[in-house]
């Protein structure tokens, strides 16, 4: 009898090698593991994210900015307009100040020029006036010299004549000096001397040159009250006066002084003559 045939099942050529595969876990176990792992990972991720966020973002204070309202806008615009107006006013004042300073400088310059021109005009006028006075005095001297008596003799004085002469002279103190004048309120040097001696009947020449030739010569060291003093050469004297004592004389000095009493020491005479 034949043995029954055993079916032969083909095997893999690696079937004899032990498998290294891990045993399968049950579905329930796999789900639990997966849930646990996922939960842990999520928990770690959340914690890490929280820590990272806390470390990266600093704590700041929130400041609320003011709201730009219409009133605030109007105030800003008004302030800007006021600032602009102030700047314009300052610039206008600066321009006005500069213009005023320039006008003042020009006015000062014009005033200085006007004063200078006026000074020149006055100097020229004074020069013309002085020249005219010199010419007038020269002409008057020529006329007086031509009309003066040729005789230098004098008549005898009356009693008390010196006192009368001195009294007359002192009464004229303060009168003006005018070249060619013969009184009663203005005199030149020789007309005053002539008028004084005429009070006592002494007829003197009209001009100083001839008066210096009248009477008797007297040394200045021996001069007496009533003597005629002269300045310049005898016969060419340019000024005369009368000695009144105490070292003083009286004369019609010049246009600035008029008739005055002066000290002989301040203006020593050249000579003296006595007619009384």
PDB file of C-alpha atoms in Angstrom, residues 1 4 6 10-11 23 25-26 47 49 56 59 97 105 116 140 171-172 174 178 184 187 229 234 257 262 264 270 274:
ATOM      1  CA  UNK A   1       0.000   0.000   0.000  1.00  0.00           C
ATOM      2  CA  UNK A   4      -0.267   9.050   1.494  1.00  0.00           C
ATOM      3  CA  UNK A   6       1.998  15.076   2.138  1.00  0.00           C
ATOM      4  CA  UNK A  10       7.002  26.231  -0.760  1.00  0.00           C
ATOM      5  CA  UNK A  11       9.023  28.323   1.754  1.00  0.00           C
ATOM      6  CA  UNK A  23       5.823  42.002  18.010  1.00  0.00           C
ATOM      7  CA  UNK A  25       0.951  45.767  19.671  1.00  0.00           C
ATOM      8  CA  UNK A  26      -2.665  45.682  20.056  1.00  0.00           C
ATOM      9  CA  UNK A  47       5.189  75.225  27.397  1.00  0.00           C
ATOM     10  CA  UNK A  49       6.134  78.455  23.089  1.00  0.00           C
ATOM     11  CA  UNK A  56      11.286  87.429  23.561  1.00  0.00           C
ATOM     12  CA  UNK A  59       6.851  94.019  29.128  1.00  0.00           C
ATOM     13  CA  UNK A  97      14.985 150.768  12.727  1.00  0.00           C
ATOM     14  CA  UNK A 105      23.007 159.525   9.916  1.00  0.00           C
ATOM     15  CA  UNK A 116      30.420 174.112   8.011  1.00  0.00           C
ATOM     16  CA  UNK A 140      38.639 208.896   8.068  1.00  0.00           C
ATOM     17  CA  UNK A 171      31.417 210.753  32.908  1.00  0.00           C
ATOM     18  CA  UNK A 172      31.975 209.113  29.511  1.00  0.00           C
ATOM     19  CA  UNK A 174      30.931 203.031  29.295  1.00  0.00           C
ATOM     20  CA  UNK A 178      33.416 204.134  17.031  1.00  0.00           C
ATOM     21  CA  UNK A 184      28.116 212.476  22.826  1.00  0.00           C
ATOM     22  CA  UNK A 187      33.990 208.371  20.587  1.00  0.00           C
ATOM     23  CA  UNK A 229      49.616 209.903  26.954  1.00  0.00           C
ATOM     24  CA  UNK A 234      55.844 211.407  18.431  1.00  0.00           C
ATOM     25  CA  UNK A 257      35.959 197.805  25.357  1.00  0.00           C
ATOM     26  CA  UNK A 262      42.954 200.913  32.544  1.00  0.00           C
ATOM     27  CA  UNK A 264      49.238 201.932  32.652  1.00  0.00           C
ATOM     28  CA  UNK A 270      55.342 205.631  24.459  1.00  0.00           C
ATOM     29  CA  UNK A 274      51.356 218.381  29.156  1.00  0.00           C
TER      30      UNK A 274
END
